Tab-separated table of C-alpha atoms and ligand atoms in Angstrom:
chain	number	residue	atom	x	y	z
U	1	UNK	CA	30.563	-46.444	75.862
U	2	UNK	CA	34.238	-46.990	75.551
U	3	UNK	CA	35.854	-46.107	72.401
U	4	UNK	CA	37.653	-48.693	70.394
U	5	UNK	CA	41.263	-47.141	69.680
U	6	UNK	CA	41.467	-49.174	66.092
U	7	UNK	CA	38.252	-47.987	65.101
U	8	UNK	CA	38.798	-44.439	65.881
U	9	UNK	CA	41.892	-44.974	63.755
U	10	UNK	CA	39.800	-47.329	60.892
U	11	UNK	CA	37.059	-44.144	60.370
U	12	UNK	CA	39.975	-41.261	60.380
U	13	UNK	CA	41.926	-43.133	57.771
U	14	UNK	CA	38.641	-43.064	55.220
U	15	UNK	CA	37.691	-39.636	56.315
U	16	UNK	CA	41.105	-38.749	55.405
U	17	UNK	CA	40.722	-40.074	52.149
U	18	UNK	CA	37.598	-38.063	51.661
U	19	UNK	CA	38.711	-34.675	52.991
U	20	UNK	CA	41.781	-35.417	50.105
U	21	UNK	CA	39.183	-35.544	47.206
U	22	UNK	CA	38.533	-32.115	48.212
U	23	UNK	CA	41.894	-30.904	48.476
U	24	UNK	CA	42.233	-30.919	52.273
U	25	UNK	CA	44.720	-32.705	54.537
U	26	UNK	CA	43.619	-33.201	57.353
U	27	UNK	CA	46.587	-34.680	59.484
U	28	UNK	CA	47.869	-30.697	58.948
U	29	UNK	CA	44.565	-29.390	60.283
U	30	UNK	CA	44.291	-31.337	63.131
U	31	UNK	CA	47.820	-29.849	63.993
U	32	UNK	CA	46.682	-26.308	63.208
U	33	UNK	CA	43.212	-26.919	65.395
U	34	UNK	CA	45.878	-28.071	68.337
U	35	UNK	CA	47.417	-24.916	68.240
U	36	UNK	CA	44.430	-22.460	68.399
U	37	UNK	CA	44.664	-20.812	72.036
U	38	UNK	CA	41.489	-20.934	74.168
U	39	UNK	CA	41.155	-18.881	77.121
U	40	UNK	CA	38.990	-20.835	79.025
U	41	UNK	CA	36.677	-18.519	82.063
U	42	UNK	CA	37.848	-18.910	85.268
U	43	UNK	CA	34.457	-18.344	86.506
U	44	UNK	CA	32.312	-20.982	85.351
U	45	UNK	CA	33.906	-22.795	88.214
U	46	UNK	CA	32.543	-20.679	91.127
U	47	UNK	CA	29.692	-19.314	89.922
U	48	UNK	CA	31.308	-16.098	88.894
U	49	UNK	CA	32.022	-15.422	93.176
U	50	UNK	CA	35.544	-15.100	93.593
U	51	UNK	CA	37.961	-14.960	96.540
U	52	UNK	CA	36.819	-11.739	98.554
U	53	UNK	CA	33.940	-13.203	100.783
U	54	UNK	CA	31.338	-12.194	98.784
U	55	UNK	CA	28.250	-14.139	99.115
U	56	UNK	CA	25.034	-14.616	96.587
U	57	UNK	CA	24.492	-13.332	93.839
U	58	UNK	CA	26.828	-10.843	91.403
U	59	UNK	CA	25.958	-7.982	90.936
U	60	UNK	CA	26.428	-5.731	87.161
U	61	UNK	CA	23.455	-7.762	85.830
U	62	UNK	CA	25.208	-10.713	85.573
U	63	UNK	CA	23.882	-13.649	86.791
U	64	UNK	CA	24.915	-17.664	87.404
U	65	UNK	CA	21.813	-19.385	88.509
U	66	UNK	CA	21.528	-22.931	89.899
U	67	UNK	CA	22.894	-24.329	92.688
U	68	UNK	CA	24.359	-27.549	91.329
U	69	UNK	CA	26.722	-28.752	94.758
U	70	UNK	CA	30.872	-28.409	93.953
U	71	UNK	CA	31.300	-24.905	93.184
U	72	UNK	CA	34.902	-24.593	93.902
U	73	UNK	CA	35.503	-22.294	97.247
U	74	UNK	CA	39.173	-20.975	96.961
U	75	UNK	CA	41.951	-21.158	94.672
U	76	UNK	CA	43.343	-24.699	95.423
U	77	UNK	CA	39.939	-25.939	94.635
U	78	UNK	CA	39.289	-23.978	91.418
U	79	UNK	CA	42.926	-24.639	90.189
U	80	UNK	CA	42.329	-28.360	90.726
U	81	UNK	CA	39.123	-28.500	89.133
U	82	UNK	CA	40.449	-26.747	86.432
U	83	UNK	CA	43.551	-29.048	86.191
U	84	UNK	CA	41.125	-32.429	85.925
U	85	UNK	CA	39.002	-30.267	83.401
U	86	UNK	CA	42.049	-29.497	81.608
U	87	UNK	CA	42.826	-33.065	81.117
U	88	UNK	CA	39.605	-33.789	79.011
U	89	UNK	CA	40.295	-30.924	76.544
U	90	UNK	CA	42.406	-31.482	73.459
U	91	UNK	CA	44.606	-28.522	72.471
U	92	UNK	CA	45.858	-25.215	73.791
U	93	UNK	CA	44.411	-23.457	76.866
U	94	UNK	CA	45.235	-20.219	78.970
U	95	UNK	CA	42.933	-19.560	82.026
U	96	UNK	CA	41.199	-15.966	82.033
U	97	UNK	CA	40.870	-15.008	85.762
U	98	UNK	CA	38.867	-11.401	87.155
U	99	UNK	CA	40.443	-9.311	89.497
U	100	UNK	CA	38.276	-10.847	92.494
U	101	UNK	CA	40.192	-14.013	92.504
U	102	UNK	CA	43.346	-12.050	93.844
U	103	UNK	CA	45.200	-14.718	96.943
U	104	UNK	CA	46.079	-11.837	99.538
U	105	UNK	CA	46.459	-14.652	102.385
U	106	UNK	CA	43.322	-13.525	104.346
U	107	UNK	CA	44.377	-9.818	104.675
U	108	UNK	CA	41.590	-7.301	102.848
U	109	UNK	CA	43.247	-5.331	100.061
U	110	UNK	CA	40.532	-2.804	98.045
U	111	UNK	CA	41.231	-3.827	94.288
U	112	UNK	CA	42.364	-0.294	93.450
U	113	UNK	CA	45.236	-1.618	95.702
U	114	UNK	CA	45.771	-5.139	94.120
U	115	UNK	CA	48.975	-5.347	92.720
U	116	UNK	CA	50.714	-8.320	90.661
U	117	UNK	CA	52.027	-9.627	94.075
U	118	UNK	CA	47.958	-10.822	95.222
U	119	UNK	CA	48.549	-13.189	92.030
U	120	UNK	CA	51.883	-14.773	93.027
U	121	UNK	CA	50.242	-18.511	93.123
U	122	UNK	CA	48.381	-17.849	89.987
U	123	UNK	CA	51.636	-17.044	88.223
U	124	UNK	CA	53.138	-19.903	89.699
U	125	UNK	CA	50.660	-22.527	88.657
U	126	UNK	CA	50.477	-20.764	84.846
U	127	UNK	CA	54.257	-21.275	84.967
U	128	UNK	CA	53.849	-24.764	86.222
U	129	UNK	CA	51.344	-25.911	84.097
U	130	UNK	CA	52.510	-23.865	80.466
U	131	UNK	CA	48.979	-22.243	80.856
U	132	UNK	CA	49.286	-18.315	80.207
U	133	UNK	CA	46.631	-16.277	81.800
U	134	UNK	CA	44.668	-13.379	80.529
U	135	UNK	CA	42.995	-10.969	83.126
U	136	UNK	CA	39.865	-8.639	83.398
U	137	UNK	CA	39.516	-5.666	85.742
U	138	UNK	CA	36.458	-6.441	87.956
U	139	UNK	CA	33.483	-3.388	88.118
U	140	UNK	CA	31.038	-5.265	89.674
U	141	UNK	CA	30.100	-6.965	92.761
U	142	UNK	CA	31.406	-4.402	94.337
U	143	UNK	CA	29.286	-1.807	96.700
U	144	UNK	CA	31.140	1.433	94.978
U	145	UNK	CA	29.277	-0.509	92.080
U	146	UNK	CA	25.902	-0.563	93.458
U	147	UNK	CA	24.620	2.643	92.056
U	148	UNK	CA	24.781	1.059	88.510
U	149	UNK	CA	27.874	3.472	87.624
U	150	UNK	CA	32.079	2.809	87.690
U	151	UNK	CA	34.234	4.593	85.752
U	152	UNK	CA	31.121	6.731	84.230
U	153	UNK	CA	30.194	7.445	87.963
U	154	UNK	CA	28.955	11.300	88.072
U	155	UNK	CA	30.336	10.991	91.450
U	156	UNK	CA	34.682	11.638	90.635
U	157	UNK	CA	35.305	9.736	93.726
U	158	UNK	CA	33.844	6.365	92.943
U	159	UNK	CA	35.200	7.348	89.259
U	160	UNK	CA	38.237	7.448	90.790
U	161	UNK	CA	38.311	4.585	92.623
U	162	UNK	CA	37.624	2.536	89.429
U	163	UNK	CA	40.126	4.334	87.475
U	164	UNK	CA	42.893	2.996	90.040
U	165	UNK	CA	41.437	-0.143	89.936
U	166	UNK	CA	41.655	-0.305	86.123
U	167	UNK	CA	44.936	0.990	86.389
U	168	UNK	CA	46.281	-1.513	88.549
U	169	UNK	CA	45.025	-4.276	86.685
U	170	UNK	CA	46.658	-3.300	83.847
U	171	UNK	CA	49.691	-3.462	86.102
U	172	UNK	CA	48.840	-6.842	86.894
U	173	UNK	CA	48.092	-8.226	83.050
U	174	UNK	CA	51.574	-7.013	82.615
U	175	UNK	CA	52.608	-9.292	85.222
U	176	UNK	CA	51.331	-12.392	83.920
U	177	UNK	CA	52.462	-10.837	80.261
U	178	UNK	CA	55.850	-11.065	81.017
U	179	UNK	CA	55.646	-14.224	83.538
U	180	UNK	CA	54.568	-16.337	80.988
U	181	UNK	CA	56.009	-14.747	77.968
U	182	UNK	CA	52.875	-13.786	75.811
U	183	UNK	CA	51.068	-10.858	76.413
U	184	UNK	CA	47.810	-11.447	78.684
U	185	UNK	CA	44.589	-9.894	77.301
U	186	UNK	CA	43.196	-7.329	80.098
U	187	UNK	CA	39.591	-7.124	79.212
U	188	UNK	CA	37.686	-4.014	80.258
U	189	UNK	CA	33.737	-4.558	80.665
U	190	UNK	CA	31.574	-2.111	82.821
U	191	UNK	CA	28.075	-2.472	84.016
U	192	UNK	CA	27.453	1.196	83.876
U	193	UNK	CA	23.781	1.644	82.785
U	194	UNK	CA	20.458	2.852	83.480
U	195	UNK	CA	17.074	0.694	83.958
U	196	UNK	CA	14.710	3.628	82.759
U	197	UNK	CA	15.080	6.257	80.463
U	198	UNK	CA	17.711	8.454	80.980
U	199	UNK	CA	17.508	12.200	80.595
U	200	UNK	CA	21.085	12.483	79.708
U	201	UNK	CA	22.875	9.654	77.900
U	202	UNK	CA	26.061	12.095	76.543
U	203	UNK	CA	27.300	12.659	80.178
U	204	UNK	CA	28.582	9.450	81.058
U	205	UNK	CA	30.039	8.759	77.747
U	206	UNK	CA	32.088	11.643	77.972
U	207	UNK	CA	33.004	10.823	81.317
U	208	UNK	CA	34.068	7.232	80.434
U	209	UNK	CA	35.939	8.202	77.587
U	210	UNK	CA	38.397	10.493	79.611
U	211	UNK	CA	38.114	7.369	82.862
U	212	UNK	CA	39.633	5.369	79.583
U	213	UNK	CA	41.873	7.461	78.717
U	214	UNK	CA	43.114	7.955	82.117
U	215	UNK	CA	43.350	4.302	82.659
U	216	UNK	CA	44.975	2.949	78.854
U	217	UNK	CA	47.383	6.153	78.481
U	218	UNK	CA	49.805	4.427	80.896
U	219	UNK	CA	52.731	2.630	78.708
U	220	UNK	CA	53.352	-1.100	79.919
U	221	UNK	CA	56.244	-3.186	78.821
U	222	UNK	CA	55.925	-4.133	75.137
U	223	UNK	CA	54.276	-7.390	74.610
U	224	UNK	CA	53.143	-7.812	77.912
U	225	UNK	CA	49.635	-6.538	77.754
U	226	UNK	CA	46.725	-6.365	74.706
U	227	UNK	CA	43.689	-4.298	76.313
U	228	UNK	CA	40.531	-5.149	74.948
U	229	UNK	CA	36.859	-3.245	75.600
U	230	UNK	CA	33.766	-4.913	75.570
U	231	UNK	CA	30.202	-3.292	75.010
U	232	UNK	CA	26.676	-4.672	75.703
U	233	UNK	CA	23.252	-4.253	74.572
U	234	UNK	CA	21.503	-4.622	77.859
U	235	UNK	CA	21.844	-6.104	81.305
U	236	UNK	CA	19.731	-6.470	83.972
U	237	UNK	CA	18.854	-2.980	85.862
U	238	UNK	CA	20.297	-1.329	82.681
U	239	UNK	CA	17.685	-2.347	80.106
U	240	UNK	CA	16.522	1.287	78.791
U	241	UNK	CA	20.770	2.572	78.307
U	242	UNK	CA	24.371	0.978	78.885
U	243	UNK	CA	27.130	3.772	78.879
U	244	UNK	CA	29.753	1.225	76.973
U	245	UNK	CA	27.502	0.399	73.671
U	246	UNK	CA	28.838	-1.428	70.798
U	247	UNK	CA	29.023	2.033	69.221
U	248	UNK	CA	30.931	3.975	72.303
U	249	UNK	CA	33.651	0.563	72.441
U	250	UNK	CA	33.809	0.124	68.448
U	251	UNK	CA	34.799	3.698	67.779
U	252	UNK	CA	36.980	3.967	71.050
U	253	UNK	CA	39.121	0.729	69.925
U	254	UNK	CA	39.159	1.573	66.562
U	255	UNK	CA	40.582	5.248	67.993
U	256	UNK	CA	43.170	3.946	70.470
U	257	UNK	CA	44.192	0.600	68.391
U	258	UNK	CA	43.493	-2.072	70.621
U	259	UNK	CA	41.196	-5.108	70.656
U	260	UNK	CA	37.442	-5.013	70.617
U	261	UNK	CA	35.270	-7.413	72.011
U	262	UNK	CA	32.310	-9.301	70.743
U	263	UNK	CA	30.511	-11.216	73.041
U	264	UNK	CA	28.265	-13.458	71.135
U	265	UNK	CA	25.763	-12.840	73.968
U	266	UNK	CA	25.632	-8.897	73.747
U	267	UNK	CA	23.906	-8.335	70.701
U	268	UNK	CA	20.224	-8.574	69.998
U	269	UNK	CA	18.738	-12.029	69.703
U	270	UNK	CA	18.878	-12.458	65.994
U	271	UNK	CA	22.103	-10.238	65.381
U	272	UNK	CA	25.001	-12.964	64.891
U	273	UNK	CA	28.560	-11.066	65.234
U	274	UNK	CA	29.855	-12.744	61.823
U	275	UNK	CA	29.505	-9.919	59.782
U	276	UNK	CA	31.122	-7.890	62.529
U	277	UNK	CA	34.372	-9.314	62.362
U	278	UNK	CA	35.414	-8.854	58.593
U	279	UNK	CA	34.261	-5.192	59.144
U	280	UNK	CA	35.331	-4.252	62.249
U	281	UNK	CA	39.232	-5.855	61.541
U	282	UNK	CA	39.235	-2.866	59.113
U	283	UNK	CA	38.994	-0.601	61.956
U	284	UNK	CA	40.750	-2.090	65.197
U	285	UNK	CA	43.827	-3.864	65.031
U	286	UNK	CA	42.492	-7.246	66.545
U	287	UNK	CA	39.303	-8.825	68.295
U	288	UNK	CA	38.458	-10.531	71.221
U	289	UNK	CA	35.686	-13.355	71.116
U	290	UNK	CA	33.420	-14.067	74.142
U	291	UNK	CA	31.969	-17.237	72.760
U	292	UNK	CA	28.902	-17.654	74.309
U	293	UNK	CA	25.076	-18.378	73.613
U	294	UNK	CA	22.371	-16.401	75.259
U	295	UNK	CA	18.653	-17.941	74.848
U	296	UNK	CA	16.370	-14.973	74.651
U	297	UNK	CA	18.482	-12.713	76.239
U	298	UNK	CA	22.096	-13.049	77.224
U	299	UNK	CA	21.847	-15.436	79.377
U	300	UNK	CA	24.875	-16.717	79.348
U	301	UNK	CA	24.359	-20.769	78.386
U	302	UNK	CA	27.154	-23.143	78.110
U	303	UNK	CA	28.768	-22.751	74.698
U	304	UNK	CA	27.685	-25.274	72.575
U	305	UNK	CA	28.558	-26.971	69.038
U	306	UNK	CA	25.863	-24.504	67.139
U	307	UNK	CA	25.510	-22.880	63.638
U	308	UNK	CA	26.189	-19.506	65.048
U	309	UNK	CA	29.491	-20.678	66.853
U	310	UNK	CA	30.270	-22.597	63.613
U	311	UNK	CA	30.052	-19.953	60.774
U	312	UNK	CA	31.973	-17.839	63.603
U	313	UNK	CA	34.847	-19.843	63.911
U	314	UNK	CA	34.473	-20.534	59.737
U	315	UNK	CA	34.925	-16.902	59.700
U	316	UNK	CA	37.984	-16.929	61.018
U	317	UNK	CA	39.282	-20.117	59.566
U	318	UNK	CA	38.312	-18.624	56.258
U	319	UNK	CA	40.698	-15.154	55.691
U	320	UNK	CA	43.076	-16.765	58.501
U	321	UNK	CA	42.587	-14.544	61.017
U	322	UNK	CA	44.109	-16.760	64.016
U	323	UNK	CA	46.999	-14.336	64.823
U	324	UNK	CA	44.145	-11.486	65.044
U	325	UNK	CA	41.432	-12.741	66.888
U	326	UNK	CA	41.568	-13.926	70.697
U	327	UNK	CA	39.762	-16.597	71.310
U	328	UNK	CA	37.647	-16.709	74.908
U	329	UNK	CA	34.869	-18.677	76.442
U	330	UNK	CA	32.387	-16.175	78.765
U	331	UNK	CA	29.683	-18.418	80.636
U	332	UNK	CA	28.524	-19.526	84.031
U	333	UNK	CA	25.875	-21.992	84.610
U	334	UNK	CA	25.608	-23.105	88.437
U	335	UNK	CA	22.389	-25.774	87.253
U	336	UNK	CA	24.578	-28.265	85.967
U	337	UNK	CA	28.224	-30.215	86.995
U	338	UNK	CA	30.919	-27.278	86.087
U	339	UNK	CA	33.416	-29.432	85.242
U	340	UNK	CA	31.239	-30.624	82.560
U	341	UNK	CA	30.054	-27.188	81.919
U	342	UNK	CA	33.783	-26.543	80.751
U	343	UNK	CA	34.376	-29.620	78.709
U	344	UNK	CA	31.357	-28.753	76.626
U	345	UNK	CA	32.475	-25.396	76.006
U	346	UNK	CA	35.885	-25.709	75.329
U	347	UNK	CA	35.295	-29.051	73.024
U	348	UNK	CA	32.440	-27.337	71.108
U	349	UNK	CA	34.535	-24.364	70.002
U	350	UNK	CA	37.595	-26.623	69.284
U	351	UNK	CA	35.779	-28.788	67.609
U	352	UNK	CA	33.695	-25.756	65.523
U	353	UNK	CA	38.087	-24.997	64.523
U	354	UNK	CA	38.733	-28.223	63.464
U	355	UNK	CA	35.721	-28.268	61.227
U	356	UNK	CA	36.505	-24.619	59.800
U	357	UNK	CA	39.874	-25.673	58.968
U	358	UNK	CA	38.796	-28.976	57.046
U	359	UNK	CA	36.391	-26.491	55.036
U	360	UNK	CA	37.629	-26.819	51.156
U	361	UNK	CA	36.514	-23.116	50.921
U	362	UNK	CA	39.191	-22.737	48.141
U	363	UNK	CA	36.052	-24.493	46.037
U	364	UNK	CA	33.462	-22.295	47.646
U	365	UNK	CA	35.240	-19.213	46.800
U	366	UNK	CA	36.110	-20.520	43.373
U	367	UNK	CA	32.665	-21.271	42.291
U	368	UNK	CA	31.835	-17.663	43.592
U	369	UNK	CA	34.169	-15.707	41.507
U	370	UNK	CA	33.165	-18.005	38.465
U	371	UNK	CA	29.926	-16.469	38.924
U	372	UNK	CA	28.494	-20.468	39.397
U	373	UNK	CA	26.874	-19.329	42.998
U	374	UNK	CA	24.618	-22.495	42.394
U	375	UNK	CA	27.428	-24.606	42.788
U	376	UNK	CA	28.877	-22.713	45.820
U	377	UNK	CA	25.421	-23.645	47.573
U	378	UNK	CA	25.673	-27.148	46.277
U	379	UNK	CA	28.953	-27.457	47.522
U	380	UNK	CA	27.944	-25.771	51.011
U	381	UNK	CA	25.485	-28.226	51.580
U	382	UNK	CA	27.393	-31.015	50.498
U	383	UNK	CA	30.387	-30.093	53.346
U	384	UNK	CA	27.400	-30.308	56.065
U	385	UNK	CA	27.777	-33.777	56.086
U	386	UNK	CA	31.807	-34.369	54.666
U	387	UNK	CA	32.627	-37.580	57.985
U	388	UNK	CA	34.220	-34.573	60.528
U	389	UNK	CA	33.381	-36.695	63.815
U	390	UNK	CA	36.181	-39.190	62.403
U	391	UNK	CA	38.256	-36.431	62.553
U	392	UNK	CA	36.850	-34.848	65.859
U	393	UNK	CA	37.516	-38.331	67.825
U	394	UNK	CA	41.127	-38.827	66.007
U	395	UNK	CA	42.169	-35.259	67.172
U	396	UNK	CA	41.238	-36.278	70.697
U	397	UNK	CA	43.122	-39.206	70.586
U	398	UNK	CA	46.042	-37.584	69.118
U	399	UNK	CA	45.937	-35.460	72.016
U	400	UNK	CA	45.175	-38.034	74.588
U	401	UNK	CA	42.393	-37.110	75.801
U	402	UNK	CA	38.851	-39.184	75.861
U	403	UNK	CA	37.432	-39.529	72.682
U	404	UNK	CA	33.928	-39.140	71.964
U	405	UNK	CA	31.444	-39.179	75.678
U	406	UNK	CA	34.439	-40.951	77.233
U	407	UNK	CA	34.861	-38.067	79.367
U	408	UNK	CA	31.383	-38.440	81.526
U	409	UNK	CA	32.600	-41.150	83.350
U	410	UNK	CA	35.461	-39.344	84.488
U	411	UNK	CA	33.616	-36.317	85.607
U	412	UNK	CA	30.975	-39.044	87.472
U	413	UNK	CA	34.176	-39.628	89.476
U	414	UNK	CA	35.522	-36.736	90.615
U	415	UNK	CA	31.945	-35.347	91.531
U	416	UNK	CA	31.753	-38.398	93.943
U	417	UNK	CA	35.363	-38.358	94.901
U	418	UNK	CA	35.677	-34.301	95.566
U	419	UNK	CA	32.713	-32.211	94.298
U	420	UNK	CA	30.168	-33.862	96.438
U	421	UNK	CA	32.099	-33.920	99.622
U	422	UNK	CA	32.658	-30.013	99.344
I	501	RNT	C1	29.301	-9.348	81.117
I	501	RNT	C2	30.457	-9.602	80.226
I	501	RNT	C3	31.731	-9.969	80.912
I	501	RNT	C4	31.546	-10.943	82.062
I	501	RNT	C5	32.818	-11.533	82.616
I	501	RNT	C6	32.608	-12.197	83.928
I	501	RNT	O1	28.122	-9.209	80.461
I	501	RNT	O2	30.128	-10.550	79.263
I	501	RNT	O3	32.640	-10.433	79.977
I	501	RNT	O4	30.695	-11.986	81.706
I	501	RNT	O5	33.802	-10.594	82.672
I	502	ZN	ZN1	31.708	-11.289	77.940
């Protein structure tokens, strides 16, 4: 299906009408969805591998599985692939790379060694292409990983180790910060856990709290850098205890004033992090989302267009919390086309923004303070179906990029023209 241009433009110019009964213009939040910043995982396009020869599987507990052909093999590939994937997403990106993805021209360096120079062609092509990156510290696949313990290691030379490593990353997050003139979020997440009861589960806590410490005490250059930690429930080989809990992270951000992260995967099934964000923003000074869906477990699916993603991004749309919350995408599925795999992700959240911001929640919180909570619900229900695809498809053509499925035919031909003759 190809989209007719004037009927794109027919069905926005009624919705428009509509969304004005209700005291919303939407020609301003189409701008404002523009603008929204996604950081958009470099890893969904190799399978969560990266550049240091590493074959199979990842270790940490996290794990891409299918074997879809065209995972991208090197940095020319993955930047390309991005670039074309890029080009079917309306709005603001930045690319979130791991330290594994480091370009150090065939020679090994350990990654408590990396240094902002190993990401010379990644600042380049961010500078080239106005896409800031963000960075995260890699503790996993990694054989001073393999005994399920980093920077809560019992053993203070593998601590060690990872406490350079986090300590040069932050180095080079404060690179890209001041390469591309906004500070790069340098996400900390650890595997560090235990697959059966442990006898002692203070130890390591302590022992990554002072690891921390160690590793965030170091000034950078102001506005360069905004560290973020990020706790999980459970992953695989640390089901009975993880060292970085919600609890550990949420009291350690709120202590040292920098970001937390939520992963919408990390929780347990039926916990949804909305509630999480109006309290915890009382506590830390900002949060960063991993948008993500886990089925049964976190599993990390393709983001997609759901209720849970929805009343998140409502959430923020709501008290306006753009300038506090980071926006991220955290998945890898290897079953399906990765290019596509992006697209959905990155469209489903922008298009979850664009719908928060055409919510008239002026009327919902009206009828709530009048005490008429009947009408709130009536109203609620009657926004479900306000015409937001009219919007959705003129946003995309605003932005010039395809509007509705028009992007699947694209992604047919690059898989035939490059991803199939990998
Ligand atoms: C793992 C965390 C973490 C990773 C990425 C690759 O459970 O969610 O964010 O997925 O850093
Ligand atoms: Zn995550």
């Amino acid at each position: 299906m190809y989209t007719d241009k004037n009927a794109v433009k027919d069905a926005y110019n009624a919705a428009k009408e509509t969304y004005k009964q209700f005291g919303i213009d939407s020609d301003s939040a189409i701008r404002k969805t523009m603008e929204i910043p996604v950081s958009i995982q470099c890893w969904q396009g190799d399978d969560v591998t990266g550049f240091e020869g590493n074959v199979g599987a990842s270790s940490g507990g996290i794990l891409a599985t299918g074997d879809y052909p065209g995972r991208a093999r090197n940095g020319d590939e993955l930047r390309s692939d991005a670039e074309f994937a890029f080009s079917l997403m309306p709005g603001k990106k930045r690319f979130n790379i791991h330290s594994f993805y480091a370009e150090t021209g065939g020679i090994k360096v350990t990654r408590d060694a990396l240094e902002p120079e190993h990401f010379s062609r990644w600042m380049r092509w961010s500078q080239e292409k106005n896409i800031p990156l963000d960075f995260n510290p890699s503790f996993f696949s990694h054989p001073l990983a393999d005994s399920g313990y980093t920077l809560s290691s019992r053993d203070p030379e593998i601590r060690r180790f990872w406490i350079r490593h986090g300590l040069s990353s932050r180095r080079i997050a404060g690179a890209f910060g001041e390469n591309q003139n906004s500070p790069a979020v340098n996400n900390i997440w650890i595997p560090d856990g235990s697959k059966d009861l442990p006898a002692d589960r203070m130890s390591p806590r302590l022992r990554l709290k002072d690891a921390l410490d160690e590793i965030l005490d170091i000034p950078q250059k102001p506005n360069t850098i905004t560290d973020a930690v990020e706790s999980k429930l459970f992953g695989i080989g640390s089901e009975a205890y993880v060292v970085g809990s919600h609890e550990f992270y949420l009291g350690y951000a709120g202590e040292k004033k920098i970001q937390l992260c939520l992963d919408m995967g990390h929780f347990h099934p039926t916990e949804s992090i909305v509630d999480k964000i109006s309290s915890t923003l009382l506590f830390v000074p900002g949060l960063l989302v991993h948008f993500s869906r886990g089925l049964r477990w976190d599993s990390d699916h393709v983001a997609i267009y759901s209720d849970d993603q929805r009343e998140v991004c409502r959430e923020i749309a709501r008290h306006n919390l753009f300038n506090r919350i980071n926006i991220a995408l955290d998945y890898f599925d290897a079953s399906i086309n990765r290019i596509a795999a992006w697209t959905i992700g990155v469209r489903s959240i922008r298009k979850s923004l664009l719908e928060a911001l055409l919510e008239p929640s002026a009327l919902l919180t009206e009828a709530e303070q009048s005490g008429r909570n009947h009408e709130r619900l009536a109203l609620m229900e009657e926004f479900k179906t306000l015409p937001f695809s009219a919007v959705w498809n003129k946003l995309c053509l605003d932005a010039e990029v395809p509007v509705g499925t028009d992007w699947l035919k694209p992604v047919r031909e690059y898989e035939e023209k490059v991803l199939l003759k990998r």
